[in-house]
């Protein structure tokens, strides 16, 4: 059974068709890449899946549920987490609290409980704190635990964003250009981290990436978008040799 | 005492201190000074409750005086028209009842006003809340049984030092505890980045409305306290100017800094009184106070927009002067 | 959580600062008599507060120039209420507790006087309001007369009645429409009492239309009123709006006279183009600026000299209030609060600018009203109405 | 029917004034994306400029008439325009890169400053002043209960002429093109070599000058002026701008007419005391249902 189904997904902004009838499926545990030239509509696909944009047409189903029309936080609740191209952390919160926000829904304490703070409140908070520390340790961020997010280095910010996404306990993780701005060593580390994530947490990962080395190195399947339309899909090898893809990447200089 | 109960301990210490202070205050202060102190307390409640909406959750509201009006009218109408003037324990109990009733009706209004905040941001929200505040004022003016433009007069004086600061202590307790829970994190996440917050499952709508409801509840109680101190309330006093005054306290204090906001509320209520007699170059301050108020507002925005204590962290400051090593603040939980 | 403790310390500090700063009404023997005036010098009704203050100041200057009261000079302390109830409470309390004033003067708005009245009662300091017309200011809701609170002006019922009587008997009108200011309790009070009296006398009130203070367009209300064809329109508002109402009424072809109360009394009422619009209208007032008695004439001239404008009702009432206070202190022979209060309550036939004033049992000013007619922009004496 | 027509005419002439003020709000919002709260008070200053000219010995020597009207209009427009530029330069320019709310608070500060300084007895004083006659009022139509006077026609004509003039200015001139470019994207415009500071000053000048013209029209029809008089017309004009889609110039004009008519209709058919509340209710309704206004284009936040 497939995890995520996109059917005829279309997004138009005024006269511009950003995403044009894209159909795609993602299986559980798959590491999949979404590539294409700038403006191909990759991030728009992410935004439709996560409910930031309402698709003009088409369906999205995840784990058997329809996602179209659901609010972003409801979609997050079904098990889809994401990072952003232009990093969106909570700048005034510490690294620890950034991640803790991701656990907000895991704690089912009402407003009275939050004000009066009975024993169960503290128990819950303690459990969460342990989980967060565990996650931070796993990502090598424990030293920056109490640092404000805005004071972190770029690479650390990217990793915190991933940790925060993982805090929601997702089944599918969407990564938007995770390697942007990283040097080759960092990219190498990132690739092993992504693989590790999939294996350790048993999730599917869909990533947008411009760095072909990263994409070809870790993705098991790749889908290529151009001008909003899907032009190819397959293994890295197949995609690399697809004439349409070559044309799309080179043809833009015509 | 474990840290889990620390907030209760502080609340108790707070109550004890307020009761302890009330004796020298009642005995040592003349009634003018006492009135300043009570007004300071009410301002603090208003500012701290708006801080929840404006400072922590980032929802810019220019209609806080409207919530105050609803609370003041509910509480005062109940006292003058239903319960009548009472004494002793009955009075204290009924006072609590009317204050809470005022808070609840303001909270309901907060729920209604919170809803547009789901769609609007920044200055648009500010204008809508301004409109709500004005509508509340005009409607109150047109309700004859509530005294129309004259308002409700002859409200007995129930508000005391203990009531005012006791409620302030409860508000601080509620705020501090909320901010340490999922709600507080939800507020801050909503303020910092709504889209990111939604992406990790934070229902920003719920947090925005909660902030409005809790903030409005305490503003309503502040209204009840005000009515039962001032003996008369009327629609004109809950207009745009009052809302702006409260917003300025929050901004001056540094949005989201409880400590700073309380200090700013105290300063902005106390200073105009302290400066009444001050004369500079033969010009009496009191004749120019509104001009000076406006000018300082502009200068503040240009030179210190983060407020008095905007980037000041009280806990860190105290840790520094106590010479303790920096311990991770978040392990408190 | 250190915040709470720090806060309490701050509160304590502030408290100490305050108690050191305030000198809490020292009882020392001084060579001045302190009179406090709390007034709206800024904000919505600043125009009336400033006028009252001018009247009081003029009176103080005169009294001091003539040797003061009981051989002492009068020191006037004016505090601003910014037209708000919060600051009215603070100002009144400050004047009483910190300055230790002998008598408290103020406010224009009844709502603001109603904040100060309980304070005056509690602190047992006599308070005289120049122009708060709501009956509740001197007599509380339960019908008890406030011992320390008095007024110099008419109360709403009196002026409403006077004008109703005048409309029915002197003008022989039968059908009248009312246009009142809903945001102003003075206007609402006058309208209510006018209606009651006029109907009791067999007249007919066609409509009671309302507007909100600060509005400038009254055409909708006036169009409705015009279609009813009344014999006159009662507009118990302030001159700030009445001029515009009159002009718009004339534009709409309404020719019947407008009737009003002392809120009309200001030279601004008939300035410029409003002169024509208000020709032949009537309003009830305390006195007439045109009054040729030496007293009124001297006041008008002096006021004009000092401020470069003619006085309005608020200035005259402030002026009278100050003189009544001086008179009461003189009669009391001391600044003792009880003695002054008693003297105030015994004020009888005091010859003020605004009439011969007697304080009655309800602590209201008993005096006859005059009805003025507007002729070529001037307020000319038309009739005297007895209470 | 006659009454409806009358209310409509009253509403349209009131709305024309709102439209003039609303243009200033919308132009400034278009370029700087912030609500110039002090705009209503600039309008108030405009009436006082007219007042002081008309009551000066110069103005009294002129007497009412067409020439006087032209002088008063130009003076108020120039005065308000310069005031607008000054306010922008002193209070808003230092905040160019700050969050919008900081600027909003500053604008409220400027608004209070103008209002309360105006109330000081040696400035304008709190007492309302009577605005002298600029041109004599005559009745143009007086059939049955329908009354149209010359002022209503003057207001309408002046407002339409100014709006057309503004349109020409924006569409046909160099600075107008720069203004349009700046309201699409201030940064991009600046990169393209447009002197954005000059454009912003120009926007404030034109917007405030229109408020100055509106001020004279307003003071002619409601000749009592006071330092707090700018608050309500300012708010209503702002609402008109929002209704039309803030940042949209023809929207502001249409919005002004709609708000003016809604107000007089409410007063005529529902309740005169609720006219202000109704206008606010309209505002809230629009913002909740269609925040981009009637003619505004809704933007999508880039994620």
PDB file of N, CA and C in Angstrom, chain B residues 83-132:
ATOM      1  N   UNK B  83     -27.395  42.784  43.385  1.00  0.00           N
ATOM      2  CA  UNK B  83     -27.031  42.440  44.755  1.00  0.00           C
ATOM      3  C   UNK B  83     -27.218  43.589  45.738  1.00  0.00           C
ATOM      4  N   UNK B  84     -27.018  44.817  45.272  1.00  0.00           N
ATOM      5  CA  UNK B  84     -27.092  45.943  46.196  1.00  0.00           C
ATOM      6  C   UNK B  84     -25.841  46.011  47.057  1.00  0.00           C
ATOM      7  N   UNK B  85     -25.730  47.081  47.811  1.00  0.00           N
ATOM      8  CA  UNK B  85     -24.542  47.244  48.658  1.00  0.00           C
ATOM      9  C   UNK B  85     -24.627  46.314  49.854  1.00  0.00           C
ATOM     10  N   UNK B  86     -23.562  45.567  50.085  1.00  0.00           N
ATOM     11  CA  UNK B  86     -23.538  44.623  51.200  1.00  0.00           C
ATOM     12  C   UNK B  86     -22.310  44.879  52.044  1.00  0.00           C
ATOM     13  N   UNK B  87     -22.187  44.121  53.118  1.00  0.00           N
ATOM     14  CA  UNK B  87     -21.053  44.318  54.009  1.00  0.00           C
ATOM     15  C   UNK B  87     -20.436  43.000  54.424  1.00  0.00           C
ATOM     16  N   UNK B  88     -19.237  43.090  54.981  1.00  0.00           N
ATOM     17  CA  UNK B  88     -18.599  41.939  55.587  1.00  0.00           C
ATOM     18  C   UNK B  88     -18.283  40.832  54.605  1.00  0.00           C
ATOM     19  N   UNK B  89     -18.424  39.598  55.074  1.00  0.00           N
ATOM     20  CA  UNK B  89     -18.059  38.451  54.257  1.00  0.00           C
ATOM     21  C   UNK B  89     -18.938  38.342  53.024  1.00  0.00           C
ATOM     22  N   UNK B  90     -20.234  38.623  53.192  1.00  0.00           N
ATOM     23  CA  UNK B  90     -21.126  38.584  52.032  1.00  0.00           C
ATOM     24  C   UNK B  90     -20.581  39.485  50.941  1.00  0.00           C
ATOM     25  N   UNK B  91     -20.135  40.668  51.351  1.00  0.00           N
ATOM     26  CA  UNK B  91     -19.612  41.611  50.378  1.00  0.00           C
ATOM     27  C   UNK B  91     -18.412  41.027  49.640  1.00  0.00           C
ATOM     28  N   UNK B  92     -17.474  40.470  50.406  1.00  0.00           N
ATOM     29  CA  UNK B  92     -16.262  39.928  49.785  1.00  0.00           C
ATOM     30  C   UNK B  92     -16.624  38.806  48.813  1.00  0.00           C
ATOM     31  N   UNK B  93     -17.553  37.958  49.230  1.00  0.00           N
ATOM     32  CA  UNK B  93     -17.949  36.831  48.381  1.00  0.00           C
ATOM     33  C   UNK B  93     -18.639  37.312  47.123  1.00  0.00           C
ATOM     34  N   UNK B  94     -19.607  38.219  47.318  1.00  0.00           N
ATOM     35  CA  UNK B  94     -20.328  38.733  46.150  1.00  0.00           C
ATOM     36  C   UNK B  94     -19.388  39.492  45.216  1.00  0.00           C
ATOM     37  N   UNK B  95     -18.415  40.165  45.809  1.00  0.00           N
ATOM     38  CA  UNK B  95     -17.464  40.897  44.988  1.00  0.00           C
ATOM     39  C   UNK B  95     -16.696  39.931  44.085  1.00  0.00           C
ATOM     40  N   UNK B  96     -16.283  38.820  44.706  1.00  0.00           N
ATOM     41  CA  UNK B  96     -15.585  37.800  43.915  1.00  0.00           C
ATOM     42  C   UNK B  96     -16.491  37.315  42.781  1.00  0.00           C
ATOM     43  N   UNK B  97     -17.764  37.089  43.113  1.00  0.00           N
ATOM     44  CA  UNK B  97     -18.709  36.601  42.102  1.00  0.00           C
ATOM     45  C   UNK B  97     -18.850  37.600  40.956  1.00  0.00           C
ATOM     46  N   UNK B  98     -19.049  38.869  41.281  1.00  0.00           N
ATOM     47  CA  UNK B  98     -19.256  39.840  40.198  1.00  0.00           C
ATOM     48  C   UNK B  98     -17.980  40.046  39.387  1.00  0.00           C
ATOM     49  N   UNK B  99     -16.832  39.990  40.069  1.00  0.00           N
ATOM     50  CA  UNK B  99     -15.575  40.144  39.316  1.00  0.00           C
ATOM     51  C   UNK B  99     -15.434  39.011  38.310  1.00  0.00           C
ATOM     52  N   UNK B 100     -15.710  37.797  38.774  1.00  0.00           N
ATOM     53  CA  UNK B 100     -15.578  36.655  37.868  1.00  0.00           C
ATOM     54  C   UNK B 100     -16.614  36.744  36.753  1.00  0.00           C
ATOM     55  N   UNK B 101     -17.823  37.177  37.102  1.00  0.00           N
ATOM     56  CA  UNK B 101     -18.840  37.343  36.066  1.00  0.00           C
ATOM     57  C   UNK B 101     -18.371  38.350  35.023  1.00  0.00           C
ATOM     58  N   UNK B 102     -17.768  39.442  35.489  1.00  0.00           N
ATOM     59  CA  UNK B 102     -17.225  40.431  34.567  1.00  0.00           C
ATOM     60  C   UNK B 102     -16.141  39.825  33.701  1.00  0.00           C
ATOM     61  N   UNK B 103     -15.270  39.051  34.333  1.00  0.00           N
ATOM     62  CA  UNK B 103     -14.200  38.398  33.585  1.00  0.00           C
ATOM     63  C   UNK B 103     -14.741  37.452  32.538  1.00  0.00           C
ATOM     64  N   UNK B 104     -15.756  36.673  32.930  1.00  0.00           N
ATOM     65  CA  UNK B 104     -16.305  35.692  31.997  1.00  0.00           C
ATOM     66  C   UNK B 104     -16.975  36.385  30.810  1.00  0.00           C
ATOM     67  N   UNK B 105     -17.741  37.445  31.068  1.00  0.00           N
ATOM     68  CA  UNK B 105     -18.395  38.090  29.922  1.00  0.00           C
ATOM     69  C   UNK B 105     -17.361  38.729  29.008  1.00  0.00           C
ATOM     70  N   UNK B 106     -16.292  39.262  29.599  1.00  0.00           N
ATOM     71  CA  UNK B 106     -15.228  39.814  28.751  1.00  0.00           C
ATOM     72  C   UNK B 106     -14.555  38.690  27.964  1.00  0.00           C
ATOM     73  N   UNK B 107     -14.400  37.527  28.611  1.00  0.00           N
ATOM     74  CA  UNK B 107     -13.768  36.397  27.926  1.00  0.00           C
ATOM     75  C   UNK B 107     -14.607  35.953  26.735  1.00  0.00           C
ATOM     76  N   UNK B 108     -15.934  35.988  26.905  1.00  0.00           N
ATOM     77  CA  UNK B 108     -16.801  35.617  25.777  1.00  0.00           C
ATOM     78  C   UNK B 108     -16.592  36.602  24.627  1.00  0.00           C
ATOM     79  N   UNK B 109     -16.498  37.881  24.977  1.00  0.00           N
ATOM     80  CA  UNK B 109     -16.209  38.882  23.940  1.00  0.00           C
ATOM     81  C   UNK B 109     -14.841  38.602  23.320  1.00  0.00           C
ATOM     82  N   UNK B 110     -13.901  38.173  24.152  1.00  0.00           N
ATOM     83  CA  UNK B 110     -12.573  37.848  23.648  1.00  0.00           C
ATOM     84  C   UNK B 110     -12.625  36.720  22.636  1.00  0.00           C
ATOM     85  N   UNK B 111     -13.508  35.775  22.904  1.00  0.00           N
ATOM     86  CA  UNK B 111     -13.696  34.657  21.978  1.00  0.00           C
ATOM     87  C   UNK B 111     -14.197  35.185  20.637  1.00  0.00           C
ATOM     88  N   UNK B 112     -15.177  36.104  20.695  1.00  0.00           N
ATOM     89  CA  UNK B 112     -15.743  36.651  19.460  1.00  0.00           C
ATOM     90  C   UNK B 112     -14.713  37.489  18.695  1.00  0.00           C
ATOM     91  N   UNK B 113     -13.910  38.240  19.456  1.00  0.00           N
ATOM     92  CA  UNK B 113     -12.937  39.090  18.791  1.00  0.00           C
ATOM     93  C   UNK B 113     -11.738  38.269  18.353  1.00  0.00           C
ATOM     94  N   UNK B 114     -11.486  37.169  19.048  1.00  0.00           N
ATOM     95  CA  UNK B 114     -10.368  36.320  18.663  1.00  0.00           C
ATOM     96  C   UNK B 114     -10.582  35.706  17.292  1.00  0.00           C
ATOM     97  N   UNK B 115     -11.835  35.488  16.922  1.00  0.00           N
ATOM     98  CA  UNK B 115     -12.109  34.802  15.667  1.00  0.00           C
ATOM     99  C   UNK B 115     -11.579  35.553  14.436  1.00  0.00           C
ATOM    100  N   UNK B 116     -11.824  36.880  14.342  1.00  0.00           N
ATOM    101  CA  UNK B 116     -11.226  37.545  13.169  1.00  0.00           C
ATOM    102  C   UNK B 116      -9.712  37.465  13.148  1.00  0.00           C
ATOM    103  N   UNK B 117      -9.124  37.289  14.320  1.00  0.00           N
ATOM    104  CA  UNK B 117      -7.665  37.249  14.342  1.00  0.00           C
ATOM    105  C   UNK B 117      -7.133  36.042  13.591  1.00  0.00           C
ATOM    106  N   UNK B 118      -8.002  35.069  13.318  1.00  0.00           N
ATOM    107  CA  UNK B 118      -7.558  33.899  12.575  1.00  0.00           C
ATOM    108  C   UNK B 118      -7.146  34.286  11.168  1.00  0.00           C
ATOM    109  N   UNK B 119      -7.806  35.309  10.637  1.00  0.00           N
ATOM    110  CA  UNK B 119      -7.557  35.642   9.238  1.00  0.00           C
ATOM    111  C   UNK B 119      -6.659  36.851   9.075  1.00  0.00           C
ATOM    112  N   UNK B 120      -6.571  37.650  10.137  1.00  0.00           N
ATOM    113  CA  UNK B 120      -5.909  38.935   9.953  1.00  0.00           C
ATOM    114  C   UNK B 120      -4.591  38.999  10.695  1.00  0.00           C
ATOM    115  N   UNK B 121      -3.724  39.846  10.145  1.00  0.00           N
ATOM    116  CA  UNK B 121      -2.414  39.994  10.775  1.00  0.00           C
ATOM    117  C   UNK B 121      -2.106  41.467  10.957  1.00  0.00           C
ATOM    118  N   UNK B 122      -1.185  41.714  11.874  1.00  0.00           N
ATOM    119  CA  UNK B 122      -0.567  43.029  12.013  1.00  0.00           C
ATOM    120  C   UNK B 122      -1.530  44.183  12.107  1.00  0.00           C
ATOM    121  N   UNK B 123      -1.319  45.178  11.265  1.00  0.00           N
ATOM    122  CA  UNK B 123      -2.098  46.405  11.424  1.00  0.00           C
ATOM    123  C   UNK B 123      -3.570  46.212  11.069  1.00  0.00           C
ATOM    124  N   UNK B 124      -3.886  45.243  10.238  1.00  0.00           N
ATOM    125  CA  UNK B 124      -5.288  44.973   9.942  1.00  0.00           C
ATOM    126  C   UNK B 124      -6.019  44.497  11.192  1.00  0.00           C
ATOM    127  N   UNK B 125      -5.382  43.592  11.907  1.00  0.00           N
ATOM    128  CA  UNK B 125      -5.985  43.112  13.153  1.00  0.00           C
ATOM    129  C   UNK B 125      -6.128  44.268  14.129  1.00  0.00           C
ATOM    130  N   UNK B 126      -5.102  45.112  14.178  1.00  0.00           N
ATOM    131  CA  UNK B 126      -5.154  46.263  15.079  1.00  0.00           C
ATOM    132  C   UNK B 126      -6.393  47.101  14.786  1.00  0.00           C
ATOM    133  N   UNK B 127      -6.671  47.321  13.515  1.00  0.00           N
ATOM    134  CA  UNK B 127      -7.808  48.157  13.159  1.00  0.00           C
ATOM    135  C   UNK B 127      -9.128  47.466  13.488  1.00  0.00           C
ATOM    136  N   UNK B 128      -9.198  46.158  13.265  1.00  0.00           N
ATOM    137  CA  UNK B 128     -10.447  45.461  13.580  1.00  0.00           C
ATOM    138  C   UNK B 128     -10.716  45.489  15.076  1.00  0.00           C
ATOM    139  N   UNK B 129      -9.680  45.274  15.884  1.00  0.00           N
ATOM    140  CA  UNK B 129      -9.898  45.303  17.328  1.00  0.00           C
ATOM    141  C   UNK B 129     -10.268  46.717  17.777  1.00  0.00           C
ATOM    142  N   UNK B 130      -9.676  47.695  17.130  1.00  0.00           N
ATOM    143  CA  UNK B 130     -10.047  49.085  17.408  1.00  0.00           C
ATOM    144  C   UNK B 130     -11.541  49.273  17.136  1.00  0.00           C
ATOM    145  N   UNK B 131     -11.983  48.750  15.989  1.00  0.00           N
ATOM    146  CA  UNK B 131     -13.396  48.861  15.628  1.00  0.00           C
ATOM    147  C   UNK B 131     -14.288  48.180  16.645  1.00  0.00           C
ATOM    148  N   UNK B 132     -13.901  46.993  17.100  1.00  0.00           N
ATOM    149  CA  UNK B 132     -14.678  46.287  18.114  1.00  0.00           C
ATOM    150  C   UNK B 132     -14.796  47.128  19.375  1.00  0.00           C
TER     151      UNK B 132
END
